[in-house]
DNA sequence: AGGCGTACATCAGGGCTTTGATAGATCTTG
DNA sequence: CAAGATCTATCAAAGCCCTGATGTACGCCT
């Protein structure tokens, strides 16, 4: 006897966290796999992708776009910079703010890597009807709201602009 | 104003990965928050929970239950062991296999921590109808299958028992 | 102008996770 | 019995991610 492995596995997997975790993990694993040939990790790719859409933003904003802390983004950017894929320079109107943008090499690499990453996401989306995709997105969004909402001690205000961009 | 921040944010968030990632992150963040007072991280809690259901299993099996690599589980277990929350000892019938189980202190701590963790999951589940929860679970499962399935070079076989339990 | 609040960048420390490689024990099979 | 496959544990290296704490720069407001 001894705990009946199958049943235990089910119990553990049935936890609401389990399903989300496994999905996220599967997605990360697959993306990692297709990104590996380019020497990119998923966070690195995500940062570069965001950077391609918003060139020259601050590290902090980039972090927010990628849903990570500024510290995490700093380590990612440092690696990318050491490989010459991105370039950082002090902002002209905001000394102390560092604006980041893709280098030419970075743009070229991203173009190729992006094709693969998009293909993975497409493979995923194609396995569902458009309605199902919308439904899934909606349910996940609601989950985020529910979990994020009962706010504890965070100060509430606006955010938006304050002027640290360029171009 | 270059790059219209709002629009960029939307584009980034709209990526299929974004929704799943944010949901997982929100869940992790909330669980971390309620677990912090107990000095436990989410992976530590997960391992202890699995351990409470399957006492005395090997580290490798525990890793599989928690959907992490044996290496990850090893670091988690090492921390838990150093705090006296779990105990490891060589298996009687399988020298070289280490069986792990919760210590009394670990059981006591888990009981309290589990209540909080379950409350978070319950808060989440309660925000949806039972049908929606089932639907979400189903969609996520399908996503995992789609992403995991196109298998590359993994060997296929059965698994199940081989006999490394106790009690 | 002096202060307060906000944002940015970074150092420090703790943990998790993955890939890759090493090595001993056990089971299966010829 | 010996070989090969399988499972287990662990070392090592590289990254990512988070919390907490500093120190600086800028904007607004009195």
Coordinates of C-alpha atoms (C1' of nucleotides) in Angstrom, one line a residue:
Chain A
X1 CA 0.0 0.0 0.0
X2 CA 1.6 3.2 0.4
X3 CA -0.2 6.1 -0.8
X4 CA -1.4 5.0 -4.3
X5 CA 0.7 7.1 -6.6
X6 CA -1.9 7.6 -9.2
X7 CA -4.4 9.1 -6.8
X8 CA -1.9 11.3 -5.2
X9 CA -0.8 12.6 -8.6
X10 CA -4.3 13.4 -9.4
X11 CA -4.9 15.2 -6.2
X12 CA -1.8 17.3 -6.6
X13 CA -2.6 18.1 -10.3
X14 CA -6.1 19.0 -9.4
X15 CA -5.1 22.0 -7.4
X16 CA -6.1 25.1 -9.3
X17 CA -2.5 26.2 -9.3
X18 CA -1.4 23.0 -11.0
X19 CA -3.2 23.5 -14.2
X20 CA -2.0 27.1 -14.7
X21 CA 1.5 26.2 -13.7
X22 CA 1.7 23.3 -16.1
X23 CA 0.4 25.4 -19.0
X24 CA 2.8 28.2 -18.3
X25 CA 5.6 25.6 -18.0
X26 CA 4.7 23.9 -21.2
X27 CA 4.7 27.2 -23.0
X28 CA 8.0 28.3 -21.6
X29 CA 9.6 24.9 -22.4
X30 CA 8.4 25.0 -26.0
X31 CA 9.5 28.6 -26.5
X32 CA 12.8 27.9 -24.8
X33 CA 13.3 25.0 -27.2
X34 CA 12.8 27.0 -30.4
X35 CA 14.7 30.0 -29.0
X36 CA 17.8 28.0 -27.9
X37 CA 19.4 27.9 -31.4
X38 CA 19.5 31.7 -31.3
X39 CA 21.1 31.7 -27.8
X40 CA 18.1 33.5 -26.4
X41 CA 16.1 32.7 -23.3
X42 CA 12.4 33.5 -23.1
X43 CA 12.8 36.6 -20.9
X44 CA 15.5 37.8 -23.2
X45 CA 13.3 37.4 -26.2
X46 CA 10.4 39.1 -24.5
X47 CA 12.5 42.1 -23.6
X48 CA 13.8 42.4 -27.2
X49 CA 10.3 42.0 -28.5
X50 CA 9.0 44.8 -26.3
X51 CA 12.0 46.9 -27.2
X52 CA 11.3 46.5 -30.9
X53 CA 7.8 48.0 -30.2
X54 CA 9.0 50.7 -27.9
X55 CA 12.6 51.6 -28.7
X56 CA 14.4 53.8 -26.3
X57 CA 12.3 53.3 -23.2
X58 CA 13.7 53.2 -19.7
X59 CA 14.6 49.9 -18.0
X60 CA 11.8 50.4 -15.5
X61 CA 9.2 50.8 -18.2
X62 CA 10.5 47.8 -20.1
X63 CA 10.2 45.8 -16.9
X64 CA 6.6 46.8 -16.5
X65 CA 5.9 45.8 -20.1
X66 CA 7.3 42.4 -19.5
X67 CA 5.6 42.0 -16.1
X68 CA 8.9 41.6 -14.2
X69 CA 10.6 43.7 -11.5
X70 CA 13.2 46.3 -12.6
X71 CA 15.9 44.2 -11.0
X72 CA 15.0 41.2 -13.1
X73 CA 14.9 43.3 -16.2
X74 CA 18.3 44.7 -15.3
X75 CA 19.9 41.3 -15.3
X76 CA 18.3 40.5 -18.6
X77 CA 19.4 43.7 -20.2
X78 CA 22.9 43.3 -18.8
X79 CA 23.2 40.0 -20.6
X80 CA 21.8 41.3 -23.8
X81 CA 24.1 44.3 -23.7
X82 CA 27.2 42.1 -23.1
X83 CA 26.3 40.3 -26.3
X84 CA 25.8 43.5 -28.2
X85 CA 22.2 42.9 -28.9
X86 CA 21.0 46.0 -27.2
X87 CA 22.6 49.4 -26.5
X88 CA 22.1 51.6 -23.4
X89 CA 22.8 55.3 -23.1
X90 CA 21.8 58.0 -20.7
X91 CA 18.7 59.8 -21.8
X92 CA 19.2 63.3 -23.1
X93 CA 16.5 65.0 -21.1
X94 CA 16.8 62.8 -18.0
X95 CA 20.3 62.2 -16.9
X96 CA 20.4 59.1 -14.7
X97 CA 17.7 57.4 -16.9
X98 CA 19.2 54.9 -19.3
X99 CA 17.4 54.4 -22.6
X100 CA 17.7 51.0 -24.2
X101 CA 17.3 50.1 -27.8
X102 CA 18.1 47.1 -30.1
X103 CA 21.3 47.2 -31.9
X104 CA 21.3 46.2 -35.6
X105 CA 22.5 42.8 -34.6
X106 CA 19.7 42.6 -32.1
X107 CA 17.1 43.6 -34.7
X108 CA 18.4 41.0 -37.1
X109 CA 18.4 38.2 -34.4
X110 CA 15.0 39.2 -33.1
X111 CA 13.5 39.0 -36.6
X112 CA 14.6 35.4 -36.9
X113 CA 13.8 34.4 -33.4
X114 CA 10.4 36.1 -33.5
X115 CA 9.3 34.0 -36.4
X116 CA 9.9 30.8 -34.3
X117 CA 8.3 32.2 -31.2
X118 CA 5.3 33.3 -33.1
X119 CA 5.1 29.9 -34.8
X120 CA 4.8 28.3 -31.3
X121 CA 2.1 30.6 -30.2
X122 CA 0.3 30.1 -33.5
X123 CA 0.5 26.4 -33.1
X124 CA -1.2 26.8 -29.8
X125 CA -3.9 29.2 -31.0
X126 CA -4.6 27.0 -34.0
X127 CA -5.5 24.2 -31.7
X128 CA -8.5 26.2 -30.5
X129 CA -11.4 27.9 -32.2
X130 CA -11.3 31.7 -32.0
X131 CA -14.1 31.7 -29.5
X132 CA -12.2 29.3 -27.3
X133 CA -9.1 31.5 -27.4
X134 CA -11.1 34.6 -26.5
X135 CA -12.8 32.6 -23.7
X136 CA -9.5 31.4 -22.3
X137 CA -8.1 34.9 -22.5
X138 CA -11.1 36.2 -20.7
X139 CA -11.1 33.7 -18.0
X140 CA -7.4 34.2 -17.3
X141 CA -7.8 37.9 -17.2
X142 CA -10.6 37.5 -14.7
X143 CA -8.4 35.3 -12.6
X144 CA -5.7 37.9 -12.6
X145 CA -8.2 40.6 -11.5
X146 CA -9.5 38.4 -8.7
X147 CA -6.1 37.6 -7.4
X148 CA -4.7 41.0 -7.8
X149 CA -7.6 43.0 -6.7
X150 CA -8.1 42.4 -2.9
X151 CA -5.3 45.0 -2.6
X152 CA -3.5 45.2 0.7
X153 CA -1.4 48.3 1.2
X154 CA -0.4 49.6 -2.3
X155 CA -0.9 53.2 -3.0
X156 CA -3.3 54.0 -5.8
X157 CA -2.8 56.7 -8.4
X158 CA -2.5 57.2 -12.1
X159 CA 0.9 56.5 -13.6
X160 CA 0.8 57.1 -17.3
X161 CA 3.3 59.7 -18.6
X162 CA 6.0 61.6 -16.9
X163 CA 8.4 62.0 -19.8
X164 CA 11.3 59.6 -20.1
X165 CA 11.1 58.6 -23.7
X166 CA 12.9 59.6 -26.8
X167 CA 12.8 59.5 -30.5
Chain B
X1 CA 5.7 60.4 -27.5
X2 CA 7.1 58.0 -29.6
X3 CA 5.6 54.6 -29.6
X4 CA 2.4 55.3 -27.7
X5 CA 2.9 53.4 -24.5
X6 CA -0.7 52.2 -24.1
X7 CA -0.8 50.6 -27.5
X8 CA 2.5 48.9 -27.0
X9 CA 1.4 47.6 -23.6
X10 CA -1.6 46.1 -25.3
X11 CA 0.4 44.5 -28.0
X12 CA 2.7 42.9 -25.5
X13 CA -0.1 41.8 -23.3
X14 CA -2.0 40.3 -26.2
X15 CA 0.6 37.7 -26.9
X16 CA -0.9 34.3 -25.9
X17 CA 2.0 33.8 -23.5
X18 CA 1.3 37.1 -21.8
X19 CA -2.1 36.1 -20.4
X20 CA -1.0 32.7 -19.1
X21 CA 2.2 34.2 -17.7
X22 CA 0.3 37.0 -15.9
X23 CA -2.2 34.6 -14.4
X24 CA 0.5 32.3 -13.2
X25 CA 2.4 35.2 -11.8
X26 CA -0.6 36.6 -10.0
X27 CA -1.3 33.3 -8.4
X28 CA 2.3 32.9 -7.4
X29 CA 2.4 36.4 -6.0
X30 CA -0.7 35.9 -3.9
X31 CA 0.3 32.5 -2.6
X32 CA 3.8 33.8 -1.8
X33 CA 2.2 36.6 0.1
X34 CA 0.1 34.4 2.4
X35 CA 2.9 31.9 2.8
X36 CA 5.5 34.5 3.7
X37 CA 4.5 34.7 7.4
X38 CA 5.3 31.0 7.6
X39 CA 8.7 31.4 6.0
X40 CA 7.7 29.2 3.1
X41 CA 8.0 29.8 -0.6
X42 CA 5.4 28.3 -3.0
X43 CA 7.7 25.5 -4.2
X44 CA 8.5 24.6 -0.6
X45 CA 4.8 24.6 0.2
X46 CA 4.0 22.5 -2.8
X47 CA 6.7 19.9 -1.9
X48 CA 5.4 19.7 1.7
X49 CA 1.8 19.3 0.5
X50 CA 2.8 16.5 -1.9
X51 CA 4.8 15.0 0.9
X52 CA 1.8 15.0 3.2
X53 CA -0.1 13.0 0.6
X54 CA 2.7 10.6 -0.3
X55 CA 5.0 10.3 2.7
X56 CA 8.3 8.6 2.2
X57 CA 8.6 8.9 -1.6
X58 CA 11.9 9.5 -3.4
X59 CA 13.1 12.9 -4.4
X60 CA 12.7 12.1 -8.0
X61 CA 9.0 11.1 -7.6
X62 CA 8.4 14.1 -5.5
X63 CA 9.8 16.2 -8.3
X64 CA 7.5 14.6 -10.8
X65 CA 4.5 15.2 -8.6
X66 CA 5.4 18.9 -8.4
X67 CA 6.2 19.2 -12.0
X68 CA 9.8 20.3 -11.5
X69 CA 13.2 18.7 -12.3
X70 CA 14.9 16.5 -9.7
X71 CA 17.6 19.2 -9.4
X72 CA 15.0 21.8 -8.5
X73 CA 13.4 19.6 -6.0
X74 CA 16.8 18.8 -4.5
X75 CA 17.4 22.4 -3.7
X76 CA 13.9 22.8 -2.2
X77 CA 14.3 19.7 -0.1
X78 CA 17.7 20.7 1.1
X79 CA 16.3 24.0 2.4
X80 CA 13.4 22.3 4.1
X81 CA 15.7 19.8 5.6
X82 CA 18.0 22.4 7.0
X83 CA 15.0 23.9 8.7
X84 CA 14.0 20.6 10.2
X85 CA 10.7 20.6 8.3
X86 CA 11.4 17.3 6.5
X87 CA 13.6 14.3 7.2
X88 CA 15.5 12.2 4.7
X89 CA 16.9 8.8 5.2
X90 CA 18.2 6.0 2.9
X91 CA 15.4 3.7 1.8
X92 CA 15.5 0.3 3.5
X93 CA 15.1 -1.7 0.3
X94 CA 16.8 0.6 -2.0
X95 CA 20.2 1.8 -0.7
X96 CA 21.0 5.0 -2.6
X97 CA 17.4 6.1 -2.8
X98 CA 16.5 8.7 -0.1
X99 CA 13.0 8.7 1.2
X100 CA 11.7 12.0 2.5
X101 CA 8.9 12.7 4.9
X102 CA 7.5 15.6 6.9
X103 CA 8.8 16.1 10.4
X104 CA 6.3 16.8 13.2
X105 CA 7.3 20.4 12.9
X106 CA 6.8 20.2 9.2
X107 CA 3.3 18.7 9.6
X108 CA 2.3 21.4 12.1
X109 CA 3.5 24.2 9.9
X110 CA 1.9 22.7 6.8
X111 CA -1.4 22.4 8.5
X112 CA -1.4 26.2 9.1
X113 CA 0.1 27.2 5.8
X114 CA -2.2 24.9 3.9
X115 CA -5.2 26.7 5.3
X116 CA -4.0 30.0 3.8
X117 CA -3.0 28.5 0.5
X118 CA -6.3 26.8 0.1
X119 CA -8.1 30.0 1.0
X120 CA -6.3 31.8 -1.9
X121 CA -7.3 29.0 -4.4
X122 CA -10.8 29.1 -3.0
X123 CA -11.1 32.8 -3.5
X124 CA -10.0 32.3 -7.1
X125 CA -12.4 29.4 -7.7
X126 CA -15.3 31.2 -6.1
X127 CA -15.0 34.0 -8.6
X128 CA -16.1 31.6 -11.3
X129 CA -19.0 29.3 -11.8
X130 CA -18.2 25.6 -11.5
X131 CA -18.7 25.3 -15.3
X132 CA -16.2 28.0 -15.9
X133 CA -13.7 26.4 -13.7
X134 CA -14.1 23.1 -15.5
X135 CA -13.9 24.9 -18.8
X136 CA -10.7 26.7 -17.8
X137 CA -9.2 23.6 -16.6
X138 CA -10.1 21.8 -19.8
X139 CA -8.7 24.6 -22.0
X140 CA -5.4 24.7 -20.1
X141 CA -5.1 20.9 -20.3
X142 CA -5.6 21.0 -24.0
X143 CA -3.0 23.7 -24.3
X144 CA -0.5 21.6 -22.4
X145 CA -1.2 18.7 -24.7
X146 CA -0.8 20.7 -27.8
X147 CA 2.5 22.2 -26.7
X148 CA 3.8 19.0 -25.2
X149 CA 2.7 16.7 -27.9
X150 CA 4.6 17.4 -31.1
X151 CA 7.3 15.4 -29.3
X152 CA 10.9 15.6 -30.5
X153 CA 13.1 12.8 -29.2
X154 CA 11.6 11.5 -26.0
X155 CA 11.4 7.8 -25.5
X156 CA 7.9 6.5 -24.8
X157 CA 7.0 3.8 -22.3
X158 CA 4.8 3.2 -19.3
X159 CA 6.3 4.3 -16.0
X160 CA 4.1 3.4 -13.0
X161 CA 5.6 1.3 -10.3
X162 CA 9.1 0.0 -9.6
X163 CA 9.0 0.0 -5.9
X164 CA 10.7 2.7 -3.9
X165 CA 8.2 3.5 -1.2
X166 CA 7.9 2.5 2.4
X167 CA 5.6 2.4 5.3
Chain C
dA1 C1' 14.1 77.9 -2.7
dG2 C1' 13.3 74.0 0.2
dG3 C1' 10.5 69.7 0.7
dC4 C1' 7.9 66.0 -0.4
dG5 C1' 6.6 62.5 -3.5
dT6 C1' 7.7 59.7 -7.4
dA7 C1' 10.6 57.4 -10.6
dC8 C1' 15.0 55.3 -12.0
dA9 C1' 19.1 52.5 -11.4
dT10 C1' 21.7 49.3 -8.6
dC11 C1' 23.8 46.6 -4.9
dA12 C1' 23.1 42.6 -1.9
dG13 C1' 21.1 38.3 -0.7
dG14 C1' 18.1 34.2 -1.1
dG15 C1' 15.7 31.0 -3.9
dC16 C1' 14.1 28.5 -8.0
dT17 C1' 14.9 26.3 -12.5
dT18 C1' 17.1 24.4 -16.3
dT19 C1' 20.7 21.9 -19.1
dG20 C1' 24.6 18.9 -18.9
dA21 C1' 27.4 15.5 -16.9
dT22 C1' 28.9 12.0 -13.3
dA23 C1' 28.1 7.9 -10.8
dG24 C1' 26.0 4.2 -8.0
dA25 C1' 22.0 0.8 -7.6
dT26 C1' 18.5 -2.1 -9.6
dC27 C1' 15.8 -4.5 -13.1
dT28 C1' 15.4 -6.8 -17.5
dT29 C1' 16.9 -9.7 -20.8
dG30 C1' 20.0 -12.5 -23.7
Chain D
dC1 C1' 26.0 -14.3 -15.3
dA2 C1' 26.9 -10.2 -17.9
dA3 C1' 25.1 -6.3 -20.7
dG4 C1' 22.2 -2.7 -21.3
dA5 C1' 18.3 0.1 -19.9
dT6 C1' 16.3 2.7 -16.2
dC7 C1' 16.1 5.1 -12.1
dT8 C1' 18.2 7.8 -8.4
dA9 C1' 21.1 11.4 -6.4
dT10 C1' 24.2 15.2 -7.0
dC11 C1' 27.8 18.5 -8.7
dA12 C1' 28.4 22.5 -11.6
dA13 C1' 27.2 26.5 -14.3
dA14 C1' 24.0 30.0 -16.0
dG15 C1' 19.9 32.6 -15.6
dC16 C1' 15.8 34.5 -13.8
dC17 C1' 13.0 36.5 -10.2
dC18 C1' 11.9 38.5 -5.9
dT19 C1' 12.4 41.3 -1.5
dG20 C1' 14.9 45.0 0.7
dA21 C1' 17.7 48.9 0.9
dT22 C1' 20.5 52.9 -1.3
dG23 C1' 21.3 57.0 -3.6
dT24 C1' 20.3 60.2 -7.3
dA25 C1' 17.3 62.9 -10.4
dC26 C1' 13.1 65.4 -11.4
dG27 C1' 8.5 67.6 -10.8
dC28 C1' 5.2 69.8 -8.1
dC29 C1' 3.7 72.6 -4.4
dT30 C1' 4.2 75.7 -0.6

